[in-house]
CSV table of N, CA and C in Angstrom, one decimal:
chain,number,residue,atom,x,y,z
L,1,UNK,N,122.0,90.8,96.6
L,1,UNK,CA,120.8,91.5,96.1
L,1,UNK,C,119.7,91.5,97.2
L,2,UNK,N,119.8,90.6,98.1
L,2,UNK,CA,118.7,90.5,99.1
L,2,UNK,C,118.7,91.7,100.1
L,3,UNK,N,119.8,92.3,100.3
L,3,UNK,CA,119.9,93.4,101.2
L,3,UNK,C,119.0,94.6,100.8
L,4,UNK,N,119.0,94.9,99.5
L,4,UNK,CA,118.2,96.1,99.1
L,4,UNK,C,116.8,96.0,99.4
L,5,UNK,N,116.1,94.9,99.0
L,5,UNK,CA,114.6,94.8,99.3
L,5,UNK,C,114.3,94.8,100.8
L,6,UNK,N,115.2,94.2,101.6
L,6,UNK,CA,115.0,94.1,103.0
L,6,UNK,C,115.1,95.5,103.6
L,7,UNK,N,116.2,96.2,103.3
L,7,UNK,CA,116.4,97.6,103.8
L,7,UNK,C,115.3,98.6,103.4
L,8,UNK,N,115.1,98.5,102.1
L,8,UNK,CA,114.1,99.5,101.5
L,8,UNK,C,112.7,99.1,102.0
L,9,UNK,N,112.4,97.8,102.2
L,9,UNK,CA,111.1,97.4,102.7
L,9,UNK,C,110.9,97.9,104.1
L,10,UNK,N,111.9,97.9,105.0
L,10,UNK,CA,111.9,98.4,106.3
L,10,UNK,C,111.6,99.9,106.3
L,11,UNK,N,112.3,100.6,105.4
L,11,UNK,CA,112.2,102.0,105.3
L,11,UNK,C,110.7,102.4,104.8
L,12,UNK,N,110.3,101.6,103.9
L,12,UNK,CA,108.9,101.8,103.4
L,12,UNK,C,107.8,101.6,104.5
L,13,UNK,N,108.0,100.6,105.3
L,13,UNK,CA,107.1,100.4,106.4
L,13,UNK,C,107.1,101.5,107.4
L,14,UNK,N,108.3,102.0,107.7
L,14,UNK,CA,108.4,103.2,108.6
L,14,UNK,C,107.7,104.4,108.0
L,15,UNK,N,107.9,104.6,106.7
L,15,UNK,CA,107.2,105.8,106.1
L,15,UNK,C,105.7,105.6,106.1
L,16,UNK,N,105.3,104.4,105.8
L,16,UNK,CA,103.8,104.1,105.8
L,16,UNK,C,103.2,104.3,107.1
L,17,UNK,N,103.8,103.7,108.2
L,17,UNK,CA,103.3,103.9,109.5
L,17,UNK,C,103.3,105.4,110.0
L,18,UNK,N,104.4,106.1,109.5
L,18,UNK,CA,104.4,107.5,109.8
L,18,UNK,C,103.2,108.3,109.1
L,19,UNK,N,102.9,107.9,107.9
L,19,UNK,CA,101.8,108.5,107.2
L,19,UNK,C,100.5,108.2,107.9
L,20,UNK,N,100.3,106.9,108.3
L,20,UNK,CA,99.1,106.5,109.0
L,20,UNK,C,99.0,107.3,110.3
L,21,UNK,N,100.1,107.4,111.0
L,21,UNK,CA,100.0,108.1,112.3
L,21,UNK,C,99.7,109.6,112.1
L,22,UNK,N,100.1,110.2,111.0
L,22,UNK,CA,99.8,111.6,110.7
L,22,UNK,C,98.4,111.8,110.2
L,23,UNK,N,97.6,110.7,110.0
L,23,UNK,CA,96.2,110.8,109.7
L,23,UNK,C,95.9,110.4,108.3
L,24,UNK,N,96.9,110.0,107.5
L,24,UNK,CA,96.6,109.5,106.1
L,24,UNK,C,95.8,108.2,106.1
L,25,UNK,N,95.1,107.9,105.1
L,25,UNK,CA,94.4,106.7,104.9
L,25,UNK,C,95.4,105.6,104.5
L,26,UNK,N,94.8,104.4,104.5
L,26,UNK,CA,95.6,103.2,104.2
L,26,UNK,C,96.2,103.3,102.8
L,27,UNK,N,95.4,103.7,101.8
L,27,UNK,CA,95.9,103.8,100.4
L,27,UNK,C,96.9,104.9,100.3
L,28,UNK,N,96.7,106.0,100.9
L,28,UNK,CA,97.6,107.1,100.9
L,28,UNK,C,99.0,106.7,101.5
L,29,UNK,N,98.9,106.1,102.6
L,29,UNK,CA,100.2,105.6,103.2
L,29,UNK,C,100.9,104.6,102.4
L,30,UNK,N,100.2,103.7,101.7
L,30,UNK,CA,100.9,102.8,100.8
L,30,UNK,C,101.4,103.5,99.6
L,31,UNK,N,100.7,104.5,99.1
L,31,UNK,CA,101.2,105.3,97.9
L,31,UNK,C,102.5,106.0,98.3
L,32,UNK,N,102.5,106.7,99.4
L,32,UNK,CA,103.8,107.4,99.8
L,32,UNK,C,104.9,106.5,100.0
L,33,UNK,N,104.7,105.3,100.6
L,33,UNK,CA,105.8,104.4,100.9
L,33,UNK,C,106.3,103.8,99.5
L,34,UNK,N,105.4,103.5,98.6
L,34,UNK,CA,105.7,102.9,97.4
L,34,UNK,C,106.4,103.9,96.4
L,35,UNK,N,106.0,105.1,96.5
L,35,UNK,CA,106.7,106.2,95.7
L,35,UNK,C,108.2,106.2,96.2
L,36,UNK,N,108.4,106.1,97.5
L,36,UNK,CA,109.8,106.1,98.0
L,36,UNK,C,110.5,104.9,97.5
L,37,UNK,N,109.9,103.7,97.6
L,37,UNK,CA,110.5,102.5,97.1
L,37,UNK,C,110.9,102.6,95.6
L,38,UNK,N,110.0,103.1,94.8
L,38,UNK,CA,110.3,103.2,93.4
L,38,UNK,C,111.4,104.2,93.1
L,39,UNK,N,111.3,105.3,93.8
L,39,UNK,CA,112.3,106.4,93.7
L,39,UNK,C,113.7,106.0,94.1
L,40,UNK,N,113.8,105.1,95.1
L,40,UNK,CA,115.2,104.7,95.5
L,40,UNK,C,115.7,103.5,94.6
L,41,UNK,N,114.8,102.6,94.4
L,41,UNK,CA,115.2,101.3,93.7
L,41,UNK,C,115.4,101.5,92.2
L,42,UNK,N,114.8,102.4,91.6
L,42,UNK,CA,115.0,102.6,90.1
L,42,UNK,C,116.4,102.8,89.7
L,43,UNK,N,117.1,103.9,90.4
L,43,UNK,CA,118.5,104.1,90.0
L,43,UNK,C,119.4,103.0,90.6
L,44,UNK,N,119.0,102.4,91.7
L,44,UNK,CA,119.8,101.3,92.3
L,44,UNK,C,119.8,100.1,91.3
L,45,UNK,N,118.6,99.7,90.9
L,45,UNK,CA,118.5,98.6,90.0
L,45,UNK,C,119.3,98.8,88.7
L,46,UNK,N,119.3,100.0,88.2
L,46,UNK,CA,120.0,100.3,86.9
L,46,UNK,C,121.5,100.3,87.2
L,47,UNK,N,121.9,100.9,88.3
L,47,UNK,CA,123.4,100.9,88.6
L,47,UNK,C,124.0,99.5,88.9
L,48,UNK,N,123.3,98.7,89.6
L,48,UNK,CA,123.8,97.4,90.0
L,48,UNK,C,123.3,96.3,89.1
L,49,UNK,N,122.5,96.7,88.0
L,49,UNK,CA,122.0,95.7,87.0
L,49,UNK,C,121.2,94.6,87.7
L,50,UNK,N,120.3,95.0,88.5
L,50,UNK,CA,119.3,94.1,89.2
L,50,UNK,C,118.0,94.2,88.6
L,51,UNK,N,117.2,93.2,88.6
L,51,UNK,CA,115.8,93.3,88.0
L,51,UNK,C,114.9,94.1,88.9
L,52,UNK,N,114.5,95.3,88.4
L,52,UNK,CA,113.7,96.2,89.2
L,52,UNK,C,112.4,95.6,89.7
L,53,UNK,N,111.7,94.9,88.9
L,53,UNK,CA,110.4,94.3,89.3
L,53,UNK,C,110.6,93.3,90.5
L,54,UNK,N,111.7,92.6,90.5
L,54,UNK,CA,111.9,91.6,91.5
L,54,UNK,C,112.2,92.3,92.9
L,55,UNK,N,113.1,93.2,92.8
L,55,UNK,CA,113.5,93.9,94.1
L,55,UNK,C,112.4,94.9,94.6
L,56,UNK,N,111.7,95.5,93.6
L,56,UNK,CA,110.6,96.4,94.0
L,56,UNK,C,109.4,95.6,94.6
L,57,UNK,N,109.1,94.5,94.0
L,57,UNK,CA,108.0,93.7,94.5
L,57,UNK,C,108.3,93.1,95.9
L,58,UNK,N,109.6,92.6,96.0
L,58,UNK,CA,110.0,92.1,97.3
L,58,UNK,C,110.0,93.1,98.4
L,59,UNK,N,110.2,94.4,98.0
L,59,UNK,CA,110.2,95.5,99.0
L,59,UNK,C,108.8,95.8,99.5
L,60,UNK,N,107.8,95.6,98.7
L,60,UNK,CA,106.5,96.1,99.1
L,60,UNK,C,105.4,95.0,99.3
L,61,UNK,N,105.8,93.8,99.0
L,61,UNK,CA,104.8,92.7,99.1
L,61,UNK,C,104.1,92.6,100.4
L,62,UNK,N,104.8,92.9,101.5
L,62,UNK,CA,104.2,92.8,102.8
L,62,UNK,C,103.2,93.9,103.1
L,63,UNK,N,103.1,94.8,102.2
L,63,UNK,CA,102.0,95.9,102.4
L,63,UNK,C,100.7,95.5,101.7
L,64,UNK,N,100.7,94.3,101.1
L,64,UNK,CA,99.5,93.9,100.4
L,64,UNK,C,98.3,93.9,101.4
L,65,UNK,N,97.1,94.3,101.0
L,65,UNK,CA,96.0,94.5,101.9
L,65,UNK,C,95.3,93.1,102.2
L,66,UNK,N,96.0,92.2,102.8
L,66,UNK,CA,95.4,90.9,103.0
L,66,UNK,C,94.2,90.9,103.9
L,67,UNK,N,94.2,91.7,105.0
L,67,UNK,CA,93.0,91.7,105.9
L,67,UNK,C,91.8,92.1,105.1
L,68,UNK,N,91.9,93.1,104.3
L,68,UNK,CA,90.7,93.6,103.5
L,68,UNK,C,90.2,92.5,102.5
L,69,UNK,N,91.2,91.8,101.9
L,69,UNK,CA,90.8,90.8,100.9
L,69,UNK,C,90.1,89.6,101.6
L,70,UNK,N,90.7,89.2,102.8
L,70,UNK,CA,90.0,88.1,103.5
L,70,UNK,C,88.7,88.5,104.1
L,71,UNK,N,88.5,89.7,104.6
L,71,UNK,CA,87.2,90.1,105.1
L,71,UNK,C,86.2,90.2,103.9
L,72,UNK,N,86.7,90.7,102.7
L,72,UNK,CA,85.8,90.7,101.6
L,72,UNK,C,85.4,89.3,101.2
L,73,UNK,N,86.3,88.4,101.1
L,73,UNK,CA,86.0,87.0,100.8
L,73,UNK,C,85.0,86.4,101.8
L,74,UNK,N,85.2,86.7,103.1
L,74,UNK,CA,84.3,86.2,104.1
L,74,UNK,C,82.9,86.8,103.9
L,75,UNK,N,82.8,88.1,103.6
L,75,UNK,CA,81.5,88.7,103.3
L,75,UNK,C,80.8,88.1,102.1
L,76,UNK,N,81.6,87.8,101.1
L,76,UNK,CA,81.0,87.2,99.9
L,76,UNK,C,80.4,85.8,100.2
L,77,UNK,N,81.2,85.0,101.0
L,77,UNK,CA,80.7,83.7,101.4
L,77,UNK,C,79.4,83.9,102.3
L,78,UNK,N,79.4,84.8,103.2
L,78,UNK,CA,78.2,85.1,104.0
L,78,UNK,C,77.0,85.5,103.2
L,79,UNK,N,77.3,86.4,102.2
L,79,UNK,CA,76.2,86.8,101.3
L,79,UNK,C,75.6,85.7,100.5
L,80,UNK,N,76.4,84.7,100.2
L,80,UNK,CA,75.9,83.5,99.5
L,80,UNK,C,74.9,82.8,100.3
L,81,UNK,N,75.0,82.9,101.6
L,81,UNK,CA,74.0,82.2,102.5
L,81,UNK,C,72.9,83.2,102.8
L,82,UNK,N,71.8,83.1,102.1
L,82,UNK,CA,70.7,84.1,102.1
L,82,UNK,C,70.2,84.3,103.5
L,83,UNK,N,70.3,83.4,104.4
L,83,UNK,CA,69.7,83.6,105.8
L,83,UNK,C,70.5,84.7,106.5
L,84,UNK,N,71.8,84.9,106.2
L,84,UNK,CA,72.5,86.0,106.9
L,84,UNK,C,72.7,87.2,106.1
L,85,UNK,N,72.2,87.3,104.9
L,85,UNK,CA,72.4,88.5,104.0
L,85,UNK,C,71.6,89.7,104.6
L,86,UNK,N,72.3,90.8,104.7
L,86,UNK,CA,71.7,92.0,105.1
L,86,UNK,C,72.5,93.2,104.5
L,87,UNK,N,71.9,94.4,104.6
L,87,UNK,CA,72.5,95.5,104.0
L,87,UNK,C,73.9,95.9,104.6
L,88,UNK,N,74.0,95.7,105.9
L,88,UNK,CA,75.2,96.1,106.6
L,88,UNK,C,76.4,95.1,106.1
L,89,UNK,N,76.1,93.9,105.9
L,89,UNK,CA,77.1,92.9,105.5
L,89,UNK,C,77.5,93.3,104.0
L,90,UNK,N,76.5,93.6,103.2
L,90,UNK,CA,76.8,94.0,101.8
L,90,UNK,C,77.7,95.3,101.8
L,91,UNK,N,77.3,96.3,102.6
L,91,UNK,CA,78.1,97.5,102.7
L,91,UNK,C,79.5,97.3,103.2
L,92,UNK,N,79.7,96.4,104.2
L,92,UNK,CA,81.0,96.1,104.7
L,92,UNK,C,81.9,95.4,103.7
L,93,UNK,N,81.3,94.5,103.0
L,93,UNK,CA,82.0,93.7,102.0
L,93,UNK,C,82.4,94.6,100.8
L,94,UNK,N,81.6,95.5,100.4
L,94,UNK,CA,82.0,96.4,99.3
L,94,UNK,C,83.0,97.4,99.8
L,95,UNK,N,82.9,97.9,101.0
L,95,UNK,CA,83.9,98.8,101.6
L,95,UNK,C,85.3,98.1,101.7
L,96,UNK,N,85.3,96.8,102.1
L,96,UNK,CA,86.6,96.1,102.2
L,96,UNK,C,87.2,95.9,100.8
L,97,UNK,N,86.3,95.6,99.8
L,97,UNK,CA,86.8,95.4,98.4
L,97,UNK,C,87.4,96.7,97.9
L,98,UNK,N,86.7,97.8,98.1
L,98,UNK,CA,87.2,99.1,97.5
L,98,UNK,C,88.5,99.5,98.2
L,99,UNK,N,88.6,99.3,99.5
L,99,UNK,CA,89.8,99.6,100.2
L,99,UNK,C,91.0,98.8,99.7
L,100,UNK,N,90.8,97.5,99.5
L,100,UNK,CA,91.8,96.6,98.9
L,100,UNK,C,92.2,97.1,97.5
L,101,UNK,N,91.3,97.4,96.7
L,101,UNK,CA,91.5,97.8,95.3
L,101,UNK,C,92.3,99.1,95.3
L,102,UNK,N,91.9,100.1,96.2
L,102,UNK,CA,92.6,101.4,96.3
L,102,UNK,C,94.0,101.2,96.7
L,103,UNK,N,94.3,100.3,97.7
L,103,UNK,CA,95.6,100.1,98.2
L,103,UNK,C,96.5,99.4,97.1
L,104,UNK,N,95.9,98.4,96.4
L,104,UNK,CA,96.7,97.8,95.3
L,104,UNK,C,97.0,98.7,94.2
L,105,UNK,N,96.1,99.6,93.8
L,105,UNK,CA,96.3,100.6,92.8
L,105,UNK,C,97.4,101.6,93.2
L,106,UNK,N,97.3,102.0,94.4
L,106,UNK,CA,98.3,103.0,95.0
L,106,UNK,C,99.6,102.4,95.0
L,107,UNK,N,99.7,101.1,95.4
L,107,UNK,CA,101.0,100.4,95.4
L,107,UNK,C,101.6,100.3,94.0
L,108,UNK,N,100.8,99.9,93.1
L,108,UNK,CA,101.2,99.7,91.7
L,108,UNK,C,101.7,101.0,91.1
L,109,UNK,N,100.9,102.0,91.3
L,109,UNK,CA,101.3,103.3,90.7
L,109,UNK,C,102.6,103.8,91.4
L,110,UNK,N,102.6,103.7,92.8
L,110,UNK,CA,103.8,104.2,93.5
L,110,UNK,C,105.1,103.5,93.2
L,111,UNK,N,105.1,102.3,92.9
L,111,UNK,CA,106.3,101.6,92.5
L,111,UNK,C,106.7,101.9,91.1
L,112,UNK,N,105.8,101.9,90.2
L,112,UNK,CA,106.0,101.9,88.7
L,112,UNK,C,106.3,103.4,88.3
L,113,UNK,N,105.6,104.3,88.8
L,113,UNK,CA,105.7,105.7,88.3
L,113,UNK,C,107.1,106.3,88.4
L,114,UNK,N,107.7,106.2,89.6
L,114,UNK,CA,109.1,106.7,89.6
L,114,UNK,C,110.1,106.0,88.7
L,115,UNK,N,109.9,104.7,88.5
L,115,UNK,CA,110.7,104.0,87.5
L,115,UNK,C,110.5,104.5,86.1
L,116,UNK,N,109.3,104.7,85.7
L,116,UNK,CA,109.0,105.3,84.4
L,116,UNK,C,109.6,106.7,84.2
L,117,UNK,N,109.5,107.5,85.2
L,117,UNK,CA,110.0,108.9,85.1
L,117,UNK,C,111.5,108.9,85.1
L,118,UNK,N,112.1,108.1,85.9
L,118,UNK,CA,113.6,108.0,86.0
L,118,UNK,C,114.1,107.5,84.7
L,119,UNK,N,113.5,106.4,84.1
L,119,UNK,CA,113.9,105.9,82.9
L,119,UNK,C,113.7,106.9,81.7
L,120,UNK,N,112.6,107.6,81.7
L,120,UNK,CA,112.3,108.5,80.7
L,120,UNK,C,113.4,109.7,80.6
L,121,UNK,N,113.6,110.3,81.8
L,121,UNK,CA,114.6,111.4,81.8
L,121,UNK,C,116.0,110.9,81.8
L,122,UNK,N,116.3,109.7,82.3
L,122,UNK,CA,117.6,109.1,82.2
L,122,UNK,C,118.0,108.8,80.8
L,123,UNK,N,117.0,108.3,80.0
L,123,UNK,CA,117.3,108.0,78.6
L,123,UNK,C,117.4,109.3,77.8
L,124,UNK,N,116.7,110.4,78.1
L,124,UNK,CA,116.8,111.6,77.4
L,124,UNK,C,118.1,112.3,77.7
L,125,UNK,N,118.7,112.1,78.9
L,125,UNK,CA,120.0,112.7,79.2
L,125,UNK,C,121.1,112.0,78.4
L,126,UNK,N,120.9,110.7,78.1
L,126,UNK,CA,122.0,109.9,77.5
L,126,UNK,C,122.0,110.1,75.9
L,127,UNK,N,120.9,110.6,75.4
L,127,UNK,CA,120.9,110.8,73.9
L,127,UNK,C,121.8,112.0,73.5
L,128,UNK,N,122.6,111.8,72.5
L,128,UNK,CA,123.4,112.9,72.0
L,128,UNK,C,122.6,114.0,71.3
L,129,UNK,N,122.9,115.2,71.5
L,129,UNK,CA,122.2,116.3,70.9
L,129,UNK,C,122.6,116.5,69.5
L,130,UNK,N,121.7,116.8,68.6
L,130,UNK,CA,122.0,116.9,67.2
L,130,UNK,C,122.0,118.4,66.8
């Protein structure tokens, strides 16, 4: 089971970097990569009876926006120290937080939406017609 998340994770990173190189933002790159992951792994998980959440998460976990979360946390700590608080620090902290949230939402939607669509239409195909 380990081979699937590793291979799909490498493919997802290639797609993400390609999107970034083409001019897409961080959240858009993550969305495109995670849509690919969800689209590939949903039928694979069903066919091989693997837990989709486990292999999907393992494929995309390295795309988590750690740098933005750490910079946001650093900004919050600096804002707590009133002597260093200024508007630029507040702006940068909010920007890092919003970027991190956008990436996490894009990743969540990107992995889950294809699974839901494939499950919905896959279940509809299996139902006998009356």
